[in-house]
Amino acid sequence: MTSTITTIDEITSTSNAYVAGARQNDIVRAITACQTTMTTPTWQLLAGGIGQPKIKRFIYGVDGRPLEEVMEAVGSNRMDAEGRDVWLVLERVDESEEADNKRD
């Protein structure tokens, strides 16, 4: 089984990611994502309630995940009621190391 690595294949010089320092061929290791969970206070359980939806924001590791799943996680940030920025954890491949690998 091969491991899936998500990289930045294309980036424009006017994008927010480029301005923040992301570059072509950077490896995406993790991103922020949001998920809806149900929270149920004890008093609601006692009264027979079902709880209330709550948005949970977390860091999602993308190593080995299919691209469709990574894109869904990126899109999930739209659920963030506070409208916070999406965070990316990137790994930059050393250009000299990359050139050495191409020669092999």
GROMACS .gro file of N, CA and C in nm:
model
  312
    1MET      N    1   0.084  -0.118   0.000
    1MET     CA    2   0.000   0.000   0.000
    1MET      C    3   0.089   0.124   0.000
    2THR      N    4   0.058   0.218  -0.088
    2THR     CA    5   0.138   0.341  -0.094
    2THR      C    6   0.077   0.446  -0.004
    3SER      N    7   0.163   0.529   0.049
    3SER     CA    8   0.118   0.637   0.136
    3SER      C    9   0.082   0.759   0.051
    4THR      N   10  -0.025   0.826   0.085
    4THR     CA   11  -0.072   0.943   0.012
    4THR      C   12  -0.013   1.069   0.075
    5ILE      N   13   0.048   1.152  -0.008
    5ILE     CA   14   0.103   1.279   0.038
    5ILE      C   15   0.030   1.390  -0.037
    6THR      N   16  -0.024   1.486   0.037
    6THR     CA   17  -0.092   1.600  -0.024
    6THR      C   18   0.007   1.715  -0.035
    7THR      N   19   0.023   1.766  -0.157
    7THR     CA   20   0.115   1.878  -0.181
    7THR      C   21   0.042   1.993  -0.248
    8ILE      N   22   0.102   2.109  -0.243
    8ILE     CA   23   0.049   2.225  -0.314
    8ILE      C   24   0.103   2.217  -0.457
    9ASP      N   25   0.015   2.192  -0.552
    9ASP     CA   26   0.056   2.177  -0.692
    9ASP      C   27   0.059   2.310  -0.766
   10GLU      N   28  -0.027   2.401  -0.725
   10GLU     CA   29  -0.035   2.530  -0.795
   10GLU      C   30  -0.077   2.636  -0.694
   11ILE      N   31  -0.014   2.754  -0.704
   11ILE     CA   32  -0.049   2.864  -0.614
   11ILE      C   33  -0.024   2.995  -0.688
   12THR      N   34  -0.115   3.089  -0.672
   12THR     CA   35  -0.098   3.218  -0.738
   12THR      C   36  -0.034   3.317  -0.643
   13SER      N   37   0.040   3.410  -0.698
   13SER     CA   38   0.113   3.507  -0.614
   13SER      C   39   0.020   3.606  -0.545
   14THR      N   40  -0.108   3.609  -0.583
   14THR     CA   41  -0.203   3.700  -0.519
   14THR      C   42  -0.289   3.631  -0.413
   15SER      N   43  -0.269   3.501  -0.392
   15SER     CA   44  -0.352   3.428  -0.295
   15SER      C   45  -0.305   3.455  -0.152
   16ASN      N   46  -0.398   3.439  -0.059
   16ASN     CA   47  -0.365   3.457   0.083
   16ASN      C   48  -0.260   3.355   0.128
   17ALA      N   49  -0.267   3.234   0.075
   17ALA     CA   50  -0.171   3.130   0.113
   17ALA      C   51  -0.030   3.168   0.069
   18TYR      N   52  -0.016   3.225  -0.051
   18TYR     CA   53   0.115   3.266  -0.100
   18TYR      C   54   0.170   3.380  -0.015
   19VAL      N   55   0.084   3.477   0.015
   19VAL     CA   56   0.125   3.591   0.097
   19VAL      C   57   0.170   3.542   0.236
   20ALA      N   58   0.106   3.436   0.287
   20ALA     CA   59   0.142   3.381   0.418
   20ALA      C   60   0.267   3.294   0.414
   21GLY      N   61   0.317   3.264   0.294
   21GLY     CA   62   0.442   3.190   0.284
   21GLY      C   63   0.433   3.052   0.221
   22ALA      N   64   0.312   3.006   0.185
   22ALA     CA   65   0.299   2.875   0.120
   22ALA      C   66   0.358   2.881  -0.020
   23ARG      N   67   0.420   2.773  -0.063
   23ARG     CA   68   0.482   2.767  -0.195
   23ARG      C   69   0.448   2.636  -0.264
   24GLN      N   70   0.463   2.635  -0.396
   24GLN     CA   71   0.440   2.515  -0.475
   24GLN      C   72   0.531   2.404  -0.424
   25ASN      N   73   0.480   2.283  -0.421
   25ASN     CA   74   0.548   2.161  -0.375
   25ASN      C   75   0.558   2.148  -0.224
   26ASP      N   76   0.507   2.244  -0.146
   26ASP     CA   77   0.501   2.226  -0.001
   26ASP      C   78   0.411   2.107   0.030
   27ILE      N   79   0.448   2.029   0.130
   27ILE     CA   80   0.368   1.914   0.172
   27ILE      C   81   0.273   1.959   0.282
   28VAL      N   82   0.145   1.929   0.266
   28VAL     CA   83   0.044   1.963   0.366
   28VAL      C   84   0.039   1.849   0.467
   29ARG      N   85   0.071   1.880   0.592
   29ARG     CA   86   0.073   1.779   0.698
   29ARG      C   87  -0.054   1.780   0.783
   30ALA      N   88  -0.113   1.899   0.805
   30ALA     CA   89  -0.235   1.909   0.887
   30ALA      C   90  -0.307   2.039   0.854
   31ILE      N   91  -0.436   2.042   0.882
   31ILE     CA   92  -0.517   2.162   0.861
   31ILE      C   93  -0.620   2.171   0.974
   32THR      N   94  -0.678   2.289   0.988
   32THR     CA   95  -0.790   2.299   1.081
   32THR      C   96  -0.914   2.244   1.013
   33ALA      N   97  -1.004   2.188   1.090
   33ALA     CA   98  -1.130   2.137   1.039
   33ALA      C   99  -1.237   2.158   1.146
   34CYS      N  100  -1.362   2.155   1.105
   34CYS     CA  101  -1.474   2.171   1.198
   34CYS      C  102  -1.568   2.052   1.186
   35GLN      N  103  -1.630   2.018   1.300
   35GLN     CA  104  -1.722   1.906   1.305
   35GLN      C  105  -1.837   1.941   1.399
   36THR      N  106  -1.957   1.901   1.363
   36THR     CA  107  -2.073   1.924   1.448
   36THR      C  108  -2.087   1.809   1.546
   37THR      N  109  -2.098   1.843   1.674
   37THR     CA  110  -2.122   1.742   1.778
   37THR      C  111  -2.245   1.785   1.859
   38MET      N  112  -2.307   1.690   1.924
   38MET     CA  113  -2.423   1.722   2.008
   38MET      C  114  -2.376   1.733   2.153
   39THR      N  115  -2.408   1.844   2.215
   39THR     CA  116  -2.377   1.861   2.357
   39THR      C  117  -2.508   1.851   2.434
   40THR      N  118  -2.503   1.779   2.542
   40THR     CA  119  -2.624   1.758   2.620
   40THR      C  120  -2.594   1.781   2.768
   41PRO      N  121  -2.635   1.896   2.822
   41PRO     CA  122  -2.618   1.917   2.966
   41PRO      C  123  -2.699   1.813   3.044
   42THR      N  124  -2.653   1.779   3.162
   42THR     CA  125  -2.718   1.677   3.245
   42THR      C  126  -2.865   1.707   3.269
   43TRP      N  127  -2.897   1.834   3.294
   43TRP     CA  128  -3.037   1.867   3.322
   43TRP      C  129  -3.125   1.838   3.202
   44GLN      N  130  -3.071   1.853   3.079
   44GLN     CA  131  -3.151   1.822   2.961
   44GLN      C  132  -3.172   1.671   2.947
   45LEU      N  133  -3.071   1.593   2.983
   45LEU     CA  134  -3.087   1.447   2.978
   45LEU      C  135  -3.195   1.402   3.075
   46LEU      N  136  -3.194   1.460   3.194
   46LEU     CA  137  -3.294   1.423   3.294
   46LEU      C  138  -3.435   1.460   3.250
   47ALA      N  139  -3.445   1.566   3.171
   47ALA     CA  140  -3.575   1.611   3.125
   47ALA      C  141  -3.614   1.545   2.991
   48GLY      N  142  -3.527   1.457   2.941
   48GLY     CA  143  -3.559   1.387   2.817
   48GLY      C  144  -3.520   1.464   2.692
   49GLY      N  145  -3.433   1.562   2.707
   49GLY     CA  146  -3.390   1.641   2.591
   49GLY      C  147  -3.288   1.568   2.505
   50ILE      N  148  -3.267   1.622   2.385
   50ILE     CA  149  -3.173   1.558   2.292
   50ILE      C  150  -3.042   1.634   2.278
   51GLY      N  151  -3.032   1.752   2.335
   51GLY     CA  152  -2.908   1.828   2.328
   51GLY      C  153  -2.910   1.935   2.221
   52GLN      N  154  -2.797   2.001   2.208
   52GLN     CA  155  -2.783   2.109   2.111
   52GLN      C  156  -2.658   2.086   2.027
   53PRO      N  157  -2.665   2.120   1.898
   53PRO     CA  158  -2.545   2.103   1.815
   53PRO      C  159  -2.440   2.208   1.851
   54LYS      N  160  -2.316   2.166   1.848
   54LYS     CA  161  -2.205   2.255   1.877
   54LYS      C  162  -2.095   2.227   1.773
   55ILE      N  163  -2.031   2.332   1.725
   55ILE     CA  164  -1.923   2.317   1.628
   55ILE      C  165  -1.791   2.303   1.703
   56LYS      N  166  -1.720   2.196   1.674
   56LYS     CA  167  -1.589   2.170   1.735
   56LYS      C  168  -1.483   2.193   1.628
   57ARG      N  169  -1.383   2.273   1.659
   57ARG     CA  170  -1.273   2.300   1.566
   57ARG      C  171  -1.149   2.227   1.616
   58PHE      N  172  -1.078   2.160   1.525
   58PHE     CA  173  -0.963   2.080   1.565
   58PHE      C  174  -0.861   2.074   1.453
   59ILE      N  175  -0.743   2.023   1.484
   59ILE     CA  176  -0.638   2.002   1.385
   59ILE      C  177  -0.655   1.863   1.327
   60TYR      N  178  -0.661   1.856   1.195
   60TYR     CA  179  -0.684   1.731   1.124
   60TYR      C  180  -0.557   1.691   1.049
   61GLY      N  181  -0.497   1.579   1.084
   61GLY     CA  182  -0.378   1.529   1.016
   61GLY      C  183  -0.415   1.471   0.881
   62VAL      N  184  -0.348   1.514   0.776
   62VAL     CA  185  -0.385   1.471   0.641
   62VAL      C  186  -0.293   1.365   0.582
   63ASP      N  187  -0.188   1.327   0.653
   63ASP     CA  188  -0.097   1.224   0.601
   63ASP      C  189  -0.173   1.094   0.574
   64GLY      N  190  -0.161   1.045   0.452
   64GLY     CA  191  -0.224   0.919   0.415
   64GLY      C  192  -0.372   0.928   0.385
   65ARG      N  193  -0.431   1.046   0.390
   65ARG     CA  194  -0.575   1.062   0.364
   65ARG      C  195  -0.598   1.093   0.217
   66PRO      N  196  -0.707   1.046   0.158
   66PRO     CA  197  -0.737   1.077   0.018
   66PRO      C  198  -0.768   1.226  -0.001
   67LEU      N  199  -0.737   1.277  -0.120
   67LEU     CA  200  -0.755   1.420  -0.148
   67LEU      C  201  -0.898   1.466  -0.123
   68GLU      N  202  -0.997   1.385  -0.159
   68GLU     CA  203  -1.137   1.423  -0.140
   68GLU      C  204  -1.167   1.450   0.007
   69GLU      N  205  -1.111   1.366   0.094
   69GLU     CA  206  -1.131   1.383   0.238
   69GLU      C  207  -1.062   1.509   0.289
   70VAL      N  208  -0.942   1.537   0.236
   70VAL     CA  209  -0.869   1.658   0.275
   70VAL      C  210  -0.948   1.782   0.232
   71MET      N  211  -1.002   1.780   0.111
   71MET     CA  212  -1.079   1.895   0.062
   71MET      C  213  -1.207   1.914   0.143
   72GLU      N  214  -1.271   1.805   0.186
   72GLU     CA  215  -1.388   1.816   0.273
   72GLU      C  216  -1.351   1.881   0.405
   73ALA      N  217  -1.236   1.843   0.459
   73ALA     CA  218  -1.191   1.901   0.585
   73ALA      C  219  -1.164   2.051   0.569
   74VAL      N  220  -1.104   2.090   0.458
   74VAL     CA  221  -1.081   2.233   0.433
   74VAL      C  222  -1.215   2.306   0.425
   75GLY      N  223  -1.309   2.250   0.350
   75GLY     CA  224  -1.441   2.312   0.335
   75GLY      C  225  -1.520   2.318   0.464
   76SER      N  226  -1.492   2.226   0.557
   76SER     CA  227  -1.566   2.224   0.684
   76SER      C  228  -1.542   2.350   0.766
   77ASN      N  229  -1.436   2.423   0.736
   77ASN     CA  230  -1.407   2.547   0.810
   77ASN      C  231  -1.514   2.653   0.788
   78ARG      N  232  -1.598   2.636   0.687
   78ARG     CA  233  -1.710   2.730   0.665
   78ARG      C  234  -1.809   2.725   0.779
   79MET      N  235  -1.811   2.613   0.853
   79MET     CA  236  -1.905   2.599   0.967
   79MET      C  237  -1.861   2.680   1.088
   80ASP      N  238  -1.737   2.728   1.089
   80ASP     CA  239  -1.686   2.801   1.206
   80ASP      C  240  -1.761   2.932   1.221
   81ALA      N  241  -1.842   2.941   1.325
   81ALA     CA  242  -1.925   3.060   1.347
   81ALA      C  243  -1.842   3.186   1.367
   82GLU      N  244  -1.720   3.170   1.417
   82GLU     CA  245  -1.634   3.286   1.440
   82GLU      C  246  -1.561   3.329   1.313
   83GLY      N  247  -1.569   3.249   1.208
   83GLY     CA  248  -1.506   3.284   1.081
   83GLY      C  249  -1.354   3.293   1.089
   84ARG      N  250  -1.293   3.209   1.171
   84ARG     CA  251  -1.147   3.214   1.188
   84ARG      C  252  -1.077   3.163   1.062
   85ASP      N  253  -0.951   3.204   1.047
   85ASP     CA  254  -0.871   3.161   0.933
   85ASP      C  255  -0.845   3.010   0.938
   86VAL      N  256  -0.827   2.952   0.820
   86VAL     CA  257  -0.787   2.812   0.810
   86VAL      C  258  -0.637   2.807   0.835
   87TRP      N  259  -0.593   2.716   0.919
   87TRP     CA  260  -0.451   2.699   0.947
   87TRP      C  261  -0.400   2.577   0.872
   88LEU      N  262  -0.285   2.590   0.811
   88LEU     CA  263  -0.218   2.479   0.743
   88LEU      C  264  -0.085   2.453   0.811
   89VAL      N  265  -0.053   2.327   0.831
   89VAL     CA  266   0.080   2.288   0.877
   89VAL      C  267   0.150   2.233   0.754
   90LEU      N  268   0.254   2.305   0.709
   90LEU     CA  269   0.324   2.269   0.585
   90LEU      C  270   0.466   2.224   0.614
   91GLU      N  271   0.515   2.139   0.527
   91GLU     CA  272   0.656   2.100   0.531
   91GLU      C  273   0.718   2.141   0.398
   92ARG      N  274   0.825   2.216   0.407
   92ARG     CA  275   0.893   2.260   0.285
   92ARG      C  276   1.007   2.165   0.255
   93VAL      N  277   1.005   2.110   0.135
   93VAL     CA  278   1.112   2.021   0.092
   93VAL      C  279   1.230   2.109   0.050
   94ASP      N  280   1.347   2.077   0.104
   94ASP     CA  281   1.467   2.151   0.069
   94ASP      C  282   1.493   2.136  -0.080
   95GLU      N  283   1.510   2.248  -0.151
   95GLU     CA  284   1.526   2.245  -0.297
   95GLU      C  285   1.648   2.166  -0.340
   96SER      N  286   1.757   2.172  -0.265
   96SER     CA  287   1.876   2.095  -0.301
   96SER      C  288   1.851   1.946  -0.283
   97GLU      N  289   1.775   1.910  -0.180
   97GLU     CA  290   1.740   1.770  -0.157
   97GLU      C  291   1.649   1.719  -0.269
   98GLU      N  292   1.556   1.805  -0.312
   98GLU     CA  293   1.464   1.768  -0.420
   98GLU      C  294   1.541   1.746  -0.549
   99ALA      N  295   1.639   1.829  -0.579
   99ALA     CA  296   1.721   1.814  -0.699
   99ALA      C  297   1.801   1.684  -0.693
  100ASP      N  298   1.853   1.649  -0.574
  100ASP     CA  299   1.927   1.524  -0.559
  100ASP      C  300   1.837   1.403  -0.586
  101ASN      N  301   1.714   1.410  -0.538
  101ASN     CA  302   1.620   1.299  -0.559
  101ASN      C  303   1.584   1.282  -0.707
  102LYS      N  304   1.578   1.392  -0.782
  102LYS     CA  305   1.545   1.384  -0.924
  102LYS      C  306   1.659   1.321  -1.002
  103ARG      N  307   1.782   1.337  -0.957
  103ARG     CA  308   1.897   1.280  -1.027
  103ARG      C  309   1.905   1.129  -1.010
  104ASP      N  310   1.853   1.079  -0.897
  104ASP     CA  311   1.862   0.934  -0.869
  104ASP      C  312   1.777   0.851  -0.959
   0.00000   0.00000   0.00000
